[in-house]
Short mmCIF file of C-alpha atoms in Angstrom, two decimals:
data_model
loop_
_atom_site.label_atom_id
_atom_site.label_comp_id
_atom_site.label_asym_id
_atom_site.label_seq_id
_atom_site.Cartn_x
_atom_site.Cartn_y
_atom_site.Cartn_z
CA GLU A 1 14.24 4.78 6.96
CA ILE A 2 14.48 1.16 5.89
CA VAL A 3 15.15 0.75 2.17
CA MET A 4 13.48 -2.19 0.45
CA THR A 5 15.17 -3.42 -2.74
CA GLN A 6 13.36 -5.78 -5.09
CA SER A 7 14.93 -7.90 -7.81
CA PRO A 8 14.70 -8.34 -10.65
CA ALA A 9 12.95 -5.21 -11.91
CA THR A 10 11.28 -7.25 -14.64
CA LEU A 11 10.79 -11.00 -14.79
CA SER A 12 9.77 -12.67 -18.06
CA VAL A 13 8.04 -15.99 -17.45
CA SER A 14 5.96 -18.37 -19.54
CA PRO A 15 2.51 -19.43 -18.30
CA GLY A 16 2.79 -22.54 -16.14
CA GLU A 17 6.36 -21.78 -15.10
CA ARG A 18 7.60 -20.91 -11.64
CA ALA A 19 8.40 -17.31 -10.71
CA THR A 20 10.69 -16.30 -7.87
CA LEU A 21 10.77 -12.67 -6.72
CA SER A 22 13.25 -11.29 -4.19
CA CYS A 23 13.06 -8.49 -1.66
CA ARG A 24 15.93 -7.30 0.52
CA ALA A 25 15.72 -4.94 3.50
CA SER A 26 18.53 -2.55 4.44
CA GLN A 27 18.18 -3.74 8.06
CA SER A 28 16.29 -6.50 9.79
CA VAL A 29 12.50 -6.28 9.66
CA SER A 30 11.96 -9.60 11.45
CA SER A 31 8.94 -11.22 9.76
CA ASN A 32 7.04 -7.95 9.34
CA LEU A 33 6.94 -8.16 5.58
CA ALA A 34 4.01 -8.15 3.16
CA TRP A 35 3.63 -8.75 -0.57
CA TYR A 36 1.09 -7.06 -2.85
CA GLN A 37 -0.02 -7.57 -6.43
CA GLN A 38 -1.09 -4.63 -8.58
CA LYS A 39 -2.64 -4.76 -12.03
CA PRO A 40 -2.92 -1.69 -14.30
CA GLY A 41 -5.60 0.73 -13.16
CA GLN A 42 -6.30 -1.23 -9.97
CA ALA A 43 -5.44 -0.84 -6.32
CA PRO A 44 -2.84 -3.17 -4.83
CA ARG A 45 -4.09 -6.46 -3.39
CA LEU A 46 -2.55 -8.05 -0.31
CA LEU A 47 -1.11 -11.49 -1.05
CA ILE A 48 1.15 -12.36 1.88
CA TYR A 49 1.74 -10.89 5.34
CA GLY A 50 3.96 -11.91 8.23
CA ALA A 51 6.40 -12.96 5.49
CA SER A 52 4.60 -16.27 4.85
CA THR A 53 0.87 -16.08 5.70
CA ARG A 54 -1.47 -15.98 2.72
CA ALA A 55 -4.19 -13.35 2.89
CA THR A 56 -7.86 -14.29 2.62
CA GLY A 57 -8.76 -15.78 -0.75
CA ILE A 58 -5.20 -15.96 -2.10
CA PRO A 59 -4.49 -19.16 -4.06
CA ALA A 60 -2.01 -21.68 -2.69
CA ARG A 61 0.31 -21.17 -5.69
CA PHE A 62 1.48 -17.98 -3.96
CA SER A 63 3.95 -18.54 -1.13
CA GLY A 64 6.28 -16.32 0.85
CA SER A 65 9.42 -17.08 2.81
CA GLY A 66 12.28 -15.41 4.61
CA SER A 67 12.99 -13.35 7.69
CA GLY A 68 15.38 -10.65 8.76
CA THR A 69 16.59 -9.00 5.57
CA GLU A 70 15.97 -11.54 2.80
CA PHE A 71 12.52 -12.47 1.51
CA THR A 72 11.09 -14.39 -1.42
CA LEU A 73 7.70 -14.54 -3.11
CA THR A 74 7.18 -17.67 -5.18
CA ILE A 75 4.41 -18.24 -7.68
CA SER A 76 4.53 -21.97 -8.34
CA SER A 77 2.77 -22.10 -11.72
CA LEU A 78 1.99 -18.78 -13.34
CA GLN A 79 -1.55 -18.24 -14.54
CA SER A 80 -2.56 -15.56 -17.04
CA GLU A 81 -4.09 -13.46 -14.25
CA ASP A 82 -0.78 -13.38 -12.35
CA PHE A 83 1.00 -11.09 -14.80
CA ALA A 84 1.24 -7.88 -12.81
CA VAL A 85 3.56 -5.77 -10.66
CA TYR A 86 4.48 -7.10 -7.23
CA TYR A 87 5.57 -4.97 -4.27
CA CYS A 88 7.06 -5.90 -0.94
CA GLN A 89 6.46 -3.76 2.15
CA GLN A 90 8.11 -3.72 5.57
CA TYR A 91 6.08 -2.67 8.57
CA ASN A 92 8.60 -3.34 11.29
CA ASN A 93 9.59 0.33 11.61
CA TRP A 94 7.84 3.62 10.87
CA PRO A 95 7.80 4.81 8.19
CA SER A 96 6.62 1.64 6.59
CA THR A 97 8.33 1.39 3.21
CA PHE A 98 7.72 -0.38 -0.07
CA GLY A 99 10.08 -1.83 -2.61
CA GLN A 100 10.15 -0.36 -6.09
CA GLY A 101 8.28 -3.32 -7.56
CA THR A 102 8.92 -6.30 -9.82
CA LYS A 103 6.97 -6.53 -13.05
CA VAL A 104 6.11 -10.09 -14.05
CA GLU A 105 5.51 -10.19 -17.79
CA ILE A 106 4.65 -12.85 -20.30
CA LYS A 107 7.66 -14.42 -21.99
CA GLN B 1 -18.07 -7.10 2.34
CA VAL B 2 -15.44 -4.48 3.10
CA GLN B 3 -15.74 -1.36 0.98
CA LEU B 4 -13.58 1.75 0.98
CA VAL B 5 -14.57 4.61 -1.32
CA GLU B 6 -12.33 7.65 -1.70
CA SER B 7 -13.48 11.03 -2.95
CA GLY B 8 -12.30 14.62 -3.10
CA GLY B 9 -9.48 14.39 -5.60
CA GLY B 10 -9.03 16.81 -8.47
CA LEU B 11 -6.87 19.48 -10.03
CA VAL B 12 -5.39 22.09 -7.70
CA LYS B 13 -2.76 24.79 -8.13
CA PRO B 14 0.57 24.66 -6.28
CA GLY B 15 0.12 26.04 -2.79
CA GLY B 16 -3.55 25.10 -2.76
CA SER B 17 -5.53 22.79 -0.50
CA LEU B 18 -7.70 19.73 -0.91
CA ARG B 19 -9.55 17.44 1.49
CA LEU B 20 -9.85 13.76 0.69
CA SER B 21 -12.52 11.54 2.22
CA CYS B 22 -12.82 7.79 2.51
CA ALA B 23 -16.18 6.20 3.29
CA ALA B 24 -15.92 2.79 4.91
CA SER B 25 -18.49 0.01 5.15
CA GLY B 26 -18.70 -3.72 5.76
CA PHE B 27 -16.68 -3.74 8.99
CA THR B 28 -16.62 -2.06 12.40
CA PHE B 29 -14.71 1.07 11.41
CA SER B 30 -13.94 2.15 14.97
CA ASP B 31 -12.00 -1.09 15.61
CA TYR B 32 -9.34 -0.54 12.95
CA TYR B 33 -6.31 1.56 12.21
CA MET B 34 -6.61 3.34 8.85
CA SER B 35 -4.00 4.55 6.40
CA TRP B 36 -3.44 6.75 3.36
CA ILE B 37 -0.99 5.56 0.70
CA ARG B 38 -0.19 7.33 -2.55
CA GLN B 39 1.21 6.40 -5.92
CA ALA B 40 2.64 8.98 -8.31
CA PRO B 41 1.91 8.32 -12.00
CA GLY B 42 3.98 5.35 -13.19
CA LYS B 43 5.76 5.08 -9.83
CA GLY B 44 5.72 2.92 -6.73
CA LEU B 45 3.81 3.12 -3.46
CA GLU B 46 4.44 5.59 -0.64
CA TRP B 47 2.81 5.41 2.78
CA VAL B 48 1.54 8.89 3.63
CA SER B 49 -0.06 8.59 7.06
CA TYR B 50 -1.90 6.36 9.45
CA ILE B 51 -4.23 6.85 12.39
CA SER B 52 -5.13 4.53 15.23
CA SER B 53 -8.66 3.32 15.84
CA SER B 54 -9.36 6.03 18.44
CA GLY B 55 -7.36 8.71 16.64
CA SER B 56 -4.89 9.03 19.49
CA THR B 57 -1.87 7.80 17.51
CA ILE B 58 -0.94 9.37 14.21
CA TYR B 59 2.14 9.08 11.99
CA TYR B 60 3.11 11.01 8.86
CA ALA B 61 5.75 10.49 6.23
CA ASP B 62 8.44 13.18 6.39
CA SER B 63 7.45 14.29 2.89
CA VAL B 64 4.03 15.48 4.10
CA LYS B 65 4.64 16.31 7.77
CA GLY B 66 3.39 19.79 8.64
CA ARG B 67 1.29 20.03 5.47
CA PHE B 68 -1.13 17.09 5.68
CA THR B 69 -3.51 16.18 8.51
CA ILE B 70 -5.20 12.83 8.89
CA SER B 71 -8.40 12.50 10.89
CA ARG B 72 -11.37 10.22 11.29
CA ASP B 73 -14.99 10.35 12.36
CA ASN B 74 -15.96 6.97 13.80
CA ALA B 75 -19.62 7.99 14.02
CA LYS B 76 -19.65 8.57 10.26
CA ASN B 77 -17.35 5.66 9.35
CA SER B 78 -15.12 8.10 7.53
CA LEU B 79 -11.42 8.84 7.15
CA TYR B 80 -10.05 12.17 5.97
CA LEU B 81 -6.83 13.68 4.67
CA GLN B 82 -6.53 17.46 4.71
CA MET B 83 -3.77 18.46 2.30
CA ASN B 84 -2.39 22.01 2.44
CA SER B 85 0.50 23.76 0.68
CA LEU B 86 0.31 21.26 -2.14
CA ARG B 87 3.30 20.78 -4.43
CA ALA B 88 3.74 19.28 -7.87
CA GLU B 89 5.37 16.24 -6.27
CA ASP B 90 2.15 15.51 -4.36
CA THR B 91 0.50 14.55 -7.66
CA ALA B 92 -0.61 10.95 -7.22
CA VAL B 93 -3.45 8.54 -6.80
CA TYR B 94 -4.33 8.51 -3.10
CA TYR B 95 -5.61 5.27 -1.62
CA CYS B 96 -7.19 4.73 1.74
CA ALA B 97 -6.55 1.33 3.26
CA ARG B 98 -7.68 -0.56 6.29
CA ASP B 99 -5.15 -1.39 8.99
CA GLY B 100 -1.94 0.24 10.04
CA TRP B 101 0.58 -2.44 9.15
CA GLU B 102 -0.16 -4.97 6.46
CA LEU B 103 -2.98 -3.48 4.42
CA HIS B 104 -5.76 -5.98 3.92
CA TYR B 105 -8.26 -3.78 2.06
CA TRP B 106 -7.78 -0.83 -0.28
CA GLY B 107 -10.11 1.66 -1.93
CA GLN B 108 -10.03 2.30 -5.66
CA GLY B 109 -8.10 5.55 -5.20
CA THR B 110 -8.67 9.20 -6.04
CA LEU B 111 -6.37 11.21 -8.30
CA VAL B 112 -4.85 14.45 -7.06
CA THR B 113 -3.13 16.60 -9.66
CA VAL B 114 -1.13 19.64 -8.57
CA SER B 115 -0.42 21.87 -11.53
CA SER B 116 -0.68 25.50 -12.55
#
């Protein structure tokens, strides 16, 4: 099973600032990597798939990069609605696995 | 618009059974892989199972293999998860989601609590 490790566990950011979230895979997952956002009491929402393709309706301030084992989600200018938990997911191998999440909180 | 609505969750004793359902609308259900993902209280996400569009390909997480069965009825636009021999560690919100890889649409989830 591929282990996905996200860092940091918690990221404190002021509104308007840039946030950079990392995700590392224990072995190569090519570009088969997705990012999700989850707010309390809600289902996750797909943000990015194929490592860098924004899902339908996702604002341009969200961007993804990387391939192989190292991936990054960047939120260019944090809005109030962006404070949430973010998960990465690899779907290169079964079982598909998720990272443990990064909580983005207001500084 | 795509809608996925789960039902069937509740409180069950260890060793008991429960059947979850997911009603799909807003897309051609028979064209898509479908998945079940769960989230224990305060924890992260775990992929439980997925099923191909025709039902011919099925995968399970090791943690549920032999106890859970995924199925679908394309005529009824519905996805199911039969859960047997339930354990305390199966307590979670269970989400159905469209697709078998990146998950574009999710239901709101149904809570399963396994406790005596």
